[in-house]
PDB file of C-alpha atoms and ligand atoms in Angstrom:
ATOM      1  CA  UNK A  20     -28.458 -33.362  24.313  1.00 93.00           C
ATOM      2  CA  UNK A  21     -31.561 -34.675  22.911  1.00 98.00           C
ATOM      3  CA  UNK A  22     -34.492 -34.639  26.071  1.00 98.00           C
ATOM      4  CA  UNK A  23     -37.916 -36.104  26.106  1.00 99.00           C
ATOM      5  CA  UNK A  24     -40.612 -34.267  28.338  1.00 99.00           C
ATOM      6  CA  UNK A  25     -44.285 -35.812  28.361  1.00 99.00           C
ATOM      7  CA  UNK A  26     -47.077 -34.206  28.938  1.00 98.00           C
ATOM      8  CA  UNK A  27     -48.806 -35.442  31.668  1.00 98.00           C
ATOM      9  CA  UNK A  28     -51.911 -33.678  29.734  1.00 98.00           C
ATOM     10  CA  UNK A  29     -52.471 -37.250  27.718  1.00 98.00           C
ATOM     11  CA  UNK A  30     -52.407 -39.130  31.051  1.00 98.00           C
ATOM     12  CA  UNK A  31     -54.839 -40.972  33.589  1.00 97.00           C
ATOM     13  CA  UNK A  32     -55.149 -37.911  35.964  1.00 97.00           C
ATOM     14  CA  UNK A  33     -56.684 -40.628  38.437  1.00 97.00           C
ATOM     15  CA  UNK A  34     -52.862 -42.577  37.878  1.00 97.00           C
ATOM     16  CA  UNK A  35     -50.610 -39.389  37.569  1.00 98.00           C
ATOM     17  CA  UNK A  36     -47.678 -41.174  39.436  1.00 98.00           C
ATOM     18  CA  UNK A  37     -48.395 -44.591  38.002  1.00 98.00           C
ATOM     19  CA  UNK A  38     -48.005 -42.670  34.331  1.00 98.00           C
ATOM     20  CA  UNK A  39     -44.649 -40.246  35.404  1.00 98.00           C
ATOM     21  CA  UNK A  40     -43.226 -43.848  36.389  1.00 98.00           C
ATOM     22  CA  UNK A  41     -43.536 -45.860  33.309  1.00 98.00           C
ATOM     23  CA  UNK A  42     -42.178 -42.522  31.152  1.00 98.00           C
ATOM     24  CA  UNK A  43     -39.115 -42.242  33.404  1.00 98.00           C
ATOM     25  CA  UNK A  44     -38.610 -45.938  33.006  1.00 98.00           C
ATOM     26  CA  UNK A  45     -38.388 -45.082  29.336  1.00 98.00           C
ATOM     27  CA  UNK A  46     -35.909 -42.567  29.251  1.00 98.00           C
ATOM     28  CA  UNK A  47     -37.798 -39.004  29.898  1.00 98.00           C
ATOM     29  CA  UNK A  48     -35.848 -36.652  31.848  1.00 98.00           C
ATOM     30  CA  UNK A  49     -38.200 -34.034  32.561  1.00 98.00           C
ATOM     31  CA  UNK A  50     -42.130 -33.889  32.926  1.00 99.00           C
ATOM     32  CA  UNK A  51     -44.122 -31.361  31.032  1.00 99.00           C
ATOM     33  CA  UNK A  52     -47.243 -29.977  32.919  1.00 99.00           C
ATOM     34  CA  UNK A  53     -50.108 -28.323  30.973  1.00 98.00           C
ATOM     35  CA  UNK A  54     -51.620 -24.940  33.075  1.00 98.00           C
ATOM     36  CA  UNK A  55     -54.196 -23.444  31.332  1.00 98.00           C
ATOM     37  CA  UNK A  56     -56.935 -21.100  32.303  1.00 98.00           C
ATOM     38  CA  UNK A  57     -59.737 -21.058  30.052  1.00 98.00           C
ATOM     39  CA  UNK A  58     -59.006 -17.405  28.577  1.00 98.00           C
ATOM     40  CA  UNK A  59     -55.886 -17.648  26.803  1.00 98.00           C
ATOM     41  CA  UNK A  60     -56.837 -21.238  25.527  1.00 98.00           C
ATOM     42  CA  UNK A  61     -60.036 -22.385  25.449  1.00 98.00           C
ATOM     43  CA  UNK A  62     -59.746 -25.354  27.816  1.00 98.00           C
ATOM     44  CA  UNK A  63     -59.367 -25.560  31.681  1.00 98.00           C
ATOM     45  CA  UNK A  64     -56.736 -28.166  33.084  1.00 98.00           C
ATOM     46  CA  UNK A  65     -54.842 -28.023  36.341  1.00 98.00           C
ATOM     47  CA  UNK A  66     -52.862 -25.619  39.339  1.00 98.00           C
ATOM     48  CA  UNK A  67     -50.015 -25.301  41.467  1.00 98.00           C
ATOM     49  CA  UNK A  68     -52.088 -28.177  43.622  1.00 98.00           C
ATOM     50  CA  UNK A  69     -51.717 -30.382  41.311  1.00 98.00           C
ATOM     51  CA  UNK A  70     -48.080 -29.459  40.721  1.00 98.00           C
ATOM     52  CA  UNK A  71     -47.387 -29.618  44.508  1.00 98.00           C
ATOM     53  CA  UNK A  72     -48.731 -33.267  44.139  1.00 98.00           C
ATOM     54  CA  UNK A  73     -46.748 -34.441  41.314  1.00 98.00           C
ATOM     55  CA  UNK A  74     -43.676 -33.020  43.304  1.00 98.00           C
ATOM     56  CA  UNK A  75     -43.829 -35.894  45.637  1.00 98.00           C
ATOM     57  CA  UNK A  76     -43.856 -38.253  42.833  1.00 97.00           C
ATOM     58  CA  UNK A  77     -40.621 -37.523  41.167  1.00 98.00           C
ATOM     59  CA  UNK A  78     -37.411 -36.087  41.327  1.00 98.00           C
ATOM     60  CA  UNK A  79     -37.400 -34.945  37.780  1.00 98.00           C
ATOM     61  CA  UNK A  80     -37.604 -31.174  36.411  1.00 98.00           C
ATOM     62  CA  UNK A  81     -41.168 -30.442  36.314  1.00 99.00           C
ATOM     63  CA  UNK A  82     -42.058 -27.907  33.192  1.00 99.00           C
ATOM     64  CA  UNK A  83     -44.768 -25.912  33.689  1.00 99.00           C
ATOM     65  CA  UNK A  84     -46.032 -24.474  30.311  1.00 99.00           C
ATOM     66  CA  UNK A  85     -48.458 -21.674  31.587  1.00 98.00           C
ATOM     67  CA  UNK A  86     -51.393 -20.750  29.357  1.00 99.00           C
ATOM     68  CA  UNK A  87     -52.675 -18.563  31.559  1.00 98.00           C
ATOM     69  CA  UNK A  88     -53.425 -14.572  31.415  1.00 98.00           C
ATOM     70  CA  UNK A  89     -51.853 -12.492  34.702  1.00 98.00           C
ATOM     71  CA  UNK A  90     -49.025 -15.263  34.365  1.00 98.00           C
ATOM     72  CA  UNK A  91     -47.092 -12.932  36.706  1.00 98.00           C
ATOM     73  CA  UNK A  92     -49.452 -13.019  39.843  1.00 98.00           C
ATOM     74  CA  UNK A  93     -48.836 -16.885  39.322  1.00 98.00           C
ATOM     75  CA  UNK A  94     -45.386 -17.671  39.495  1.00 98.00           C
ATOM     76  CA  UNK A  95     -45.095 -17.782  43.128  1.00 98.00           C
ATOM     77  CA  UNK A  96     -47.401 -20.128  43.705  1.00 98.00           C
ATOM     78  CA  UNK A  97     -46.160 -22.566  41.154  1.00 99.00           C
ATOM     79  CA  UNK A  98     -42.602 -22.113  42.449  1.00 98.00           C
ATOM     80  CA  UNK A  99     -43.529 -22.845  45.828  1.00 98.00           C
ATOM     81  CA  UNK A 100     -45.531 -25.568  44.484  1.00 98.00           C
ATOM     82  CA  UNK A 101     -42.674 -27.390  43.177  1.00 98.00           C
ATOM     83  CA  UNK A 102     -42.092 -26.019  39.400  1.00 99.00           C
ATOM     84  CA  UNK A 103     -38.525 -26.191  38.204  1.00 99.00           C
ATOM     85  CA  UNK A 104     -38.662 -24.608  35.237  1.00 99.00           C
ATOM     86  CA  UNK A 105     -41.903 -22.271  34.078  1.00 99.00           C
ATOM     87  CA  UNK A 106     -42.353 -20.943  30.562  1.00 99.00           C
ATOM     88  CA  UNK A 107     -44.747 -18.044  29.823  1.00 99.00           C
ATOM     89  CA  UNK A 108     -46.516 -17.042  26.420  1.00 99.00           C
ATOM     90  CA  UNK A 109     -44.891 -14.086  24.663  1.00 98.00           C
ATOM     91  CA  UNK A 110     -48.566 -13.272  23.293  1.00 98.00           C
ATOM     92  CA  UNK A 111     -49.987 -13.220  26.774  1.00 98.00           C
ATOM     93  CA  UNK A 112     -47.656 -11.180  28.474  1.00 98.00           C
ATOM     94  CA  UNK A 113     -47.447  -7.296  28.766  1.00 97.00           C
ATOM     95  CA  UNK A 114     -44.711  -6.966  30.285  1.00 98.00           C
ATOM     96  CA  UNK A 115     -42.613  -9.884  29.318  1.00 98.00           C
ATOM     97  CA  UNK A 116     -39.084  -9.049  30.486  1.00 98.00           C
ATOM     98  CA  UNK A 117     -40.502  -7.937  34.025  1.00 98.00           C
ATOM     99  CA  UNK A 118     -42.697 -11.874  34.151  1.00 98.00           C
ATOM    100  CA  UNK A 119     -39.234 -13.491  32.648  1.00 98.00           C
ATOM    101  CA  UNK A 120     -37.235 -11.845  35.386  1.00 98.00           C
ATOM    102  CA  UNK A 121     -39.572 -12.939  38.309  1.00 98.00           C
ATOM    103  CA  UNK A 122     -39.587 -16.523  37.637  1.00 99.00           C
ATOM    104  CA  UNK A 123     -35.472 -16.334  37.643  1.00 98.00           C
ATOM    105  CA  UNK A 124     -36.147 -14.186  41.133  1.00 98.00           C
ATOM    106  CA  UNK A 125     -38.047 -17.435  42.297  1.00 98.00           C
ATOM    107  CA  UNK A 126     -34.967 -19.778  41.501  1.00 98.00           C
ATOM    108  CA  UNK A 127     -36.509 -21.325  38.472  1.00 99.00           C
ATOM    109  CA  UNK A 128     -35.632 -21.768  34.791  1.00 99.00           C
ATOM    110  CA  UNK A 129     -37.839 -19.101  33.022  1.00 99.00           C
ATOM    111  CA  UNK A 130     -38.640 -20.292  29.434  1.00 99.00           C
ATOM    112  CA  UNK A 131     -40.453 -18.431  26.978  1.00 99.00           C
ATOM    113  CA  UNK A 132     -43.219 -19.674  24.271  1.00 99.00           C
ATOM    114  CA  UNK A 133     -44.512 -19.091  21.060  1.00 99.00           C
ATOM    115  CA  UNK A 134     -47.802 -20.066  18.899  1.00 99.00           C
ATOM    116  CA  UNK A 135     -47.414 -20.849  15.537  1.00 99.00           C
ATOM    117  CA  UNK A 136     -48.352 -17.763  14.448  1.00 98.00           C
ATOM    118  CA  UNK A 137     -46.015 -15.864  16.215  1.00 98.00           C
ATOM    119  CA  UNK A 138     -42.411 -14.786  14.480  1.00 98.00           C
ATOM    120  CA  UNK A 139     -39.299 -16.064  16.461  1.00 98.00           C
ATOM    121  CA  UNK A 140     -38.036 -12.038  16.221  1.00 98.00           C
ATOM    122  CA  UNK A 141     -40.808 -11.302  18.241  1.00 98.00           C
ATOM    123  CA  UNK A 142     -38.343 -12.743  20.944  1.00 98.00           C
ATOM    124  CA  UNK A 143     -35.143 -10.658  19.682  1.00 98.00           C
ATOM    125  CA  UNK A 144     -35.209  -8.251  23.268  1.00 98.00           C
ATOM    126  CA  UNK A 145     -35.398 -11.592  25.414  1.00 98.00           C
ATOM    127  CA  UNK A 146     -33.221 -14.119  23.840  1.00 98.00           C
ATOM    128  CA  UNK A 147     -30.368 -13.027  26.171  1.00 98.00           C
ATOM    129  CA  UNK A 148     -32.848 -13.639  29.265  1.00 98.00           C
ATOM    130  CA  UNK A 149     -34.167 -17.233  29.157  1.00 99.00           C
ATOM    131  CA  UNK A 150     -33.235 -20.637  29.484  1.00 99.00           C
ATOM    132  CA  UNK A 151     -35.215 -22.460  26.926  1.00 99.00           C
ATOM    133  CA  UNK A 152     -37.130 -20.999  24.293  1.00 99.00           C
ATOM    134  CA  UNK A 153     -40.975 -23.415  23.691  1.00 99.00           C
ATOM    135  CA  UNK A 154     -41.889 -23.488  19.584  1.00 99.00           C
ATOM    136  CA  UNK A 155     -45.550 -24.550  19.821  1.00 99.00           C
ATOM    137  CA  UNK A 156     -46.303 -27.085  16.820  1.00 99.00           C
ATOM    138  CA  UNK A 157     -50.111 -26.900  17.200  1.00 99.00           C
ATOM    139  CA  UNK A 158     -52.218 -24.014  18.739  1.00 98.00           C
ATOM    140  CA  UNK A 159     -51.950 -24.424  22.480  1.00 98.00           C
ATOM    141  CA  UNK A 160     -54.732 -25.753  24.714  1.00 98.00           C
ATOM    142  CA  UNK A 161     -55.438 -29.323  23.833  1.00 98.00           C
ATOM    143  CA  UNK A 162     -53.402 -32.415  23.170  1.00 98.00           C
ATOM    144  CA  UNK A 163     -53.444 -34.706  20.120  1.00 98.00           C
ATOM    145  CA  UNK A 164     -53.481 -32.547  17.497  1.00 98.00           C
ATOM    146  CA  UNK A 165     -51.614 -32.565  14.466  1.00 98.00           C
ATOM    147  CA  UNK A 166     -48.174 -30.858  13.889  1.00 99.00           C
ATOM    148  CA  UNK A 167     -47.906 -27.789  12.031  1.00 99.00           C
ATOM    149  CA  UNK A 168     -44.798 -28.240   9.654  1.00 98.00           C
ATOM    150  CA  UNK A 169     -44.906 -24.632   8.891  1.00 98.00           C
ATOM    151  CA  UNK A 170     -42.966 -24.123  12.149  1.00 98.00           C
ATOM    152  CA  UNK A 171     -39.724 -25.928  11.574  1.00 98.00           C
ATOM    153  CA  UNK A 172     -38.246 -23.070   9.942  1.00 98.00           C
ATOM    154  CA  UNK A 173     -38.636 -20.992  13.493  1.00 98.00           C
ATOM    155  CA  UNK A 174     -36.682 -23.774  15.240  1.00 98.00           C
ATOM    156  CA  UNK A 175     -33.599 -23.567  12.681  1.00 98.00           C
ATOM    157  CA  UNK A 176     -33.668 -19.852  12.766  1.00 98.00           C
ATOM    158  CA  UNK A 177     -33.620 -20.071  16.680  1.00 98.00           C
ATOM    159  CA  UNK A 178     -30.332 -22.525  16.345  1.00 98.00           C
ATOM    160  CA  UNK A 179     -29.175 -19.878  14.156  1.00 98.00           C
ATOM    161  CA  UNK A 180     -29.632 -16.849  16.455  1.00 98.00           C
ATOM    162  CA  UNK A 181     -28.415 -18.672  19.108  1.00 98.00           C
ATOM    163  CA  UNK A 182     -24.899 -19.262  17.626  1.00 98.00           C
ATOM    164  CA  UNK A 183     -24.664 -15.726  16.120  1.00 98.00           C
ATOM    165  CA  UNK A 184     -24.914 -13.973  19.761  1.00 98.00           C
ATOM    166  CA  UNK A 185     -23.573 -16.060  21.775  1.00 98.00           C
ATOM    167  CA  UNK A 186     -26.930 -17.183  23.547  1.00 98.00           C
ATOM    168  CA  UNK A 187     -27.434 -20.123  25.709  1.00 98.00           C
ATOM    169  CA  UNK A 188     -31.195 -21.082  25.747  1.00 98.00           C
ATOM    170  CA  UNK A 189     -32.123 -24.453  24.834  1.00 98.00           C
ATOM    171  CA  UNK A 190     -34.882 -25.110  22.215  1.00 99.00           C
ATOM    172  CA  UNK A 191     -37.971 -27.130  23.068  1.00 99.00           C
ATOM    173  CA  UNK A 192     -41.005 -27.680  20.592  1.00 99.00           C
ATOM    174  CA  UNK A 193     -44.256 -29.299  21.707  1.00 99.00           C
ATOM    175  CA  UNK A 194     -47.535 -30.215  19.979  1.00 99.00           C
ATOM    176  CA  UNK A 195     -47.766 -33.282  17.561  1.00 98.00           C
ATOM    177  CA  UNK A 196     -44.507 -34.737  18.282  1.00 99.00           C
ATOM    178  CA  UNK A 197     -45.023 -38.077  17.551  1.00 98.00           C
ATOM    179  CA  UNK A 198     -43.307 -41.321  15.847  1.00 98.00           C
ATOM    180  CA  UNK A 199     -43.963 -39.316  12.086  1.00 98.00           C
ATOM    181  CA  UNK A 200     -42.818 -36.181  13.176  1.00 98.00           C
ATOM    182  CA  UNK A 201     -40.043 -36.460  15.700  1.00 98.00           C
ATOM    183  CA  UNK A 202     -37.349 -36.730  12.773  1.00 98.00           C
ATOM    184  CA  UNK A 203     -38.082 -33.767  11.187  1.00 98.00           C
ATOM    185  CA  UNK A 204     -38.351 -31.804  14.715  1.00 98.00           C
ATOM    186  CA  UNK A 205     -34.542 -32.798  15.955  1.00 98.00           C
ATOM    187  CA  UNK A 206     -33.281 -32.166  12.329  1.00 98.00           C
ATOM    188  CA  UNK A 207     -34.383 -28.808  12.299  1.00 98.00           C
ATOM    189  CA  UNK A 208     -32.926 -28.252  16.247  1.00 98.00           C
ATOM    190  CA  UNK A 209     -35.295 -28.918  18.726  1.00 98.00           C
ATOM    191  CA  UNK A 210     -33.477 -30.533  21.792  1.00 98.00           C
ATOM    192  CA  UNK A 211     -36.374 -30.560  24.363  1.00 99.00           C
ATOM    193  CA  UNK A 212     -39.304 -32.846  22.768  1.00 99.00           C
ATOM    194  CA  UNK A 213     -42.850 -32.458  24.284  1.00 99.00           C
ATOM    195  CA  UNK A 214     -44.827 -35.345  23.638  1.00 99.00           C
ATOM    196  CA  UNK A 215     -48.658 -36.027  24.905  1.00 98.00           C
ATOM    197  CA  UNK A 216     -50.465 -38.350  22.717  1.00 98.00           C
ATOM    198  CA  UNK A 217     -47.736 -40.062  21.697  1.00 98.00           C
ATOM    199  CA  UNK A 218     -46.612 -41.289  24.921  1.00 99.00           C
ATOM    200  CA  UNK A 219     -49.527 -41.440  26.985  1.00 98.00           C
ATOM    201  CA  UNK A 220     -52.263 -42.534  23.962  1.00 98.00           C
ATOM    202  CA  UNK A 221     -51.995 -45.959  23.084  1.00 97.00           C
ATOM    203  CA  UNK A 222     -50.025 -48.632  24.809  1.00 97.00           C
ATOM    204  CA  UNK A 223     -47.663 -48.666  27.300  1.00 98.00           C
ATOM    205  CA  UNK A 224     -45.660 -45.319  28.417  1.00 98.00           C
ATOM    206  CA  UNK A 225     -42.245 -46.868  29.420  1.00 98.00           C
ATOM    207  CA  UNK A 226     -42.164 -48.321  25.547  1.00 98.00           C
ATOM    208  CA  UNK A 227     -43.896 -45.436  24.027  1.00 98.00           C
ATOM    209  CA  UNK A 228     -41.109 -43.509  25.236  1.00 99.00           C
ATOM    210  CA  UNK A 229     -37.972 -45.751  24.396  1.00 98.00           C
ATOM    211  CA  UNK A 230     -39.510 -45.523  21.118  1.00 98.00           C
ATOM    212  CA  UNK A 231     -39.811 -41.940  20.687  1.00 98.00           C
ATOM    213  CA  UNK A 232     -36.131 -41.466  22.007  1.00 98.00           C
ATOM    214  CA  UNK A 233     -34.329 -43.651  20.006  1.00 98.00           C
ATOM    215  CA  UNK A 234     -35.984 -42.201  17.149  1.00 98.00           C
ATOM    216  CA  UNK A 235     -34.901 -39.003  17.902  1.00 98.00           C
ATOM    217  CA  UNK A 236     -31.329 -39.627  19.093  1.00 97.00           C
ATOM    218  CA  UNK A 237     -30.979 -41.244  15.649  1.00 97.00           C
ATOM    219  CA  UNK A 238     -32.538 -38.202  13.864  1.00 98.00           C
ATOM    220  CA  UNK A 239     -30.349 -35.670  15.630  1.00 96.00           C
ATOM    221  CA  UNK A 240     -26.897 -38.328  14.160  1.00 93.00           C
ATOM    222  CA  UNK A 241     -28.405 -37.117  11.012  1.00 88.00           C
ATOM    223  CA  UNK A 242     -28.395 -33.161  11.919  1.00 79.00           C
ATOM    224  CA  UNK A 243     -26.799 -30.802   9.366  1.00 59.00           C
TER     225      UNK A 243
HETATM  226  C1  LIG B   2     -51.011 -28.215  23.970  1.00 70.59           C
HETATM  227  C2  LIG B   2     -50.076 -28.554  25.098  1.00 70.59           C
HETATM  228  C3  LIG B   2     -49.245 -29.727  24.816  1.00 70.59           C
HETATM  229  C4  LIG B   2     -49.990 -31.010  24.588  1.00 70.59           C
HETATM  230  C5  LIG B   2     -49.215 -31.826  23.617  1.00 70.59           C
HETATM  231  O1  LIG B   2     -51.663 -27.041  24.252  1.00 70.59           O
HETATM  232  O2  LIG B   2     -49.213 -27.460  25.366  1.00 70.59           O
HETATM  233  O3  LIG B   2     -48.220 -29.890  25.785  1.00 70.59           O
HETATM  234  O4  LIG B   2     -50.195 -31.765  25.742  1.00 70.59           O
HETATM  235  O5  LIG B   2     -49.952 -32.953  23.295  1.00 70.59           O
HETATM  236  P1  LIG B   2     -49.624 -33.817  22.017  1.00 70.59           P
HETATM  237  O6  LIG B   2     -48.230 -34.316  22.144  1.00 70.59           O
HETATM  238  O7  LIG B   2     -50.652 -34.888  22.062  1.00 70.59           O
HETATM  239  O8  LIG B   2     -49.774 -32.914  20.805  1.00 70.59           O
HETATM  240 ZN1  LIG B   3     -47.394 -27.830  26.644  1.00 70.59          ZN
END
């Protein structure tokens, strides 16, 4: 099932609810929420109070990508805050079976993410673990930015891994997914589509998204 998560990182911070309505009304299904700490990616955005906020604005899965170093001392806090599922950068954890396993512990999905430059069998020990596997399309830690097509080959391999073990995570890919690109992402896979710019940019959110859905819905019709 093909499932279209904005990124409230392209919004009016001032109109957060306003902007989580109109992309509901246009078909998204979960909301994508951009942590990052200014260490691991060189840009500061928002908290677990901001999470704990958007929580009374929707009932839909709220995806917190963390870009954040010590992820681990964090996950509390975001999954008291509200955070359904949280997904944690392989290059930023240590210990990334022990973070993986807390965030199940707190009754969340637990996701895990990769940069572009990072090889999907750098995930091999924890593919059994998680719920949704994140294939960043840019370098994390701003929004509108343009896709990396170099990546599209991790996303088929990850389809492929997945049916040779047996594994059950879903595949989401987010950076650049946009009216151009959103073809070529469901083609290769990708069933959880993170869009910032695309929805929240120009024009109206509720179309924006209709848009970007039927697009993809038609792509994945055309999946090998
Ligand atoms: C980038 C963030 C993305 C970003 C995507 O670091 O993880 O979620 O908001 O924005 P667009 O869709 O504009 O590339
Ligand atoms: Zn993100």
């Amino acid at each position: 099932m093909i499932e279209l998560a904005p990124s409230i990182l392209s919004a009016d911070f001032a109109h957060l609810a306003d902007a989580v309505e109109r992309a509901t009304a246009g078909g998204a299904s979960v909301i994508h929420v951009d942590i990052m700490d200014g260490h691991f990616v060189p840009n500061l955005t928002i908290g677990p109070l901001v999470v704990k906020s958007l929580r009374r604005t929707t009932r839909l899965p709220l995806d917190c990508h963390l870009m954040i170093e010590n992820a681990d001392q964090y996950i509390p806090d975001f999954a008291d805050a509200g955070a359904d599922w949280i997904s944690v950068h392989q290059e930023a954890c240590q210990h990334l079976n022990r973070v993986l396993n807390h965030i199940k512990d707190h009754g969340c999905r637990a996701g895990v993410v990769i940069n572009p430059a990072t090889p999907v069998e750098t995930l091999s020990e924890v593919l059994d673990l998680v719920d949704y596997v994140l294939v960043m399309s840019v370098n994390p830690g701003f929004g509108g930015q343009k896709f990396i097509p170099g990546v599209l080959h991790k996303i088929t391999r990850l389809t492929e891994m997945r049916a040779a073990h047996g594994y059950r995570y879903r595949i989401e890919v987010d950076g650049g997914v946009a009216m151009e690109t959103v073809g070529e992402v469901v083609r290769a896979g990708a069933e959880i589509l993170v869009a910032g710019s695309a929805v929240f940019g120009k024009g109206d959110a509720k179309t924006n998204a209709q848009a970007l859905l039927e697009a993809a819905r038609s792509a994945s019709m055309q999946r090998v």
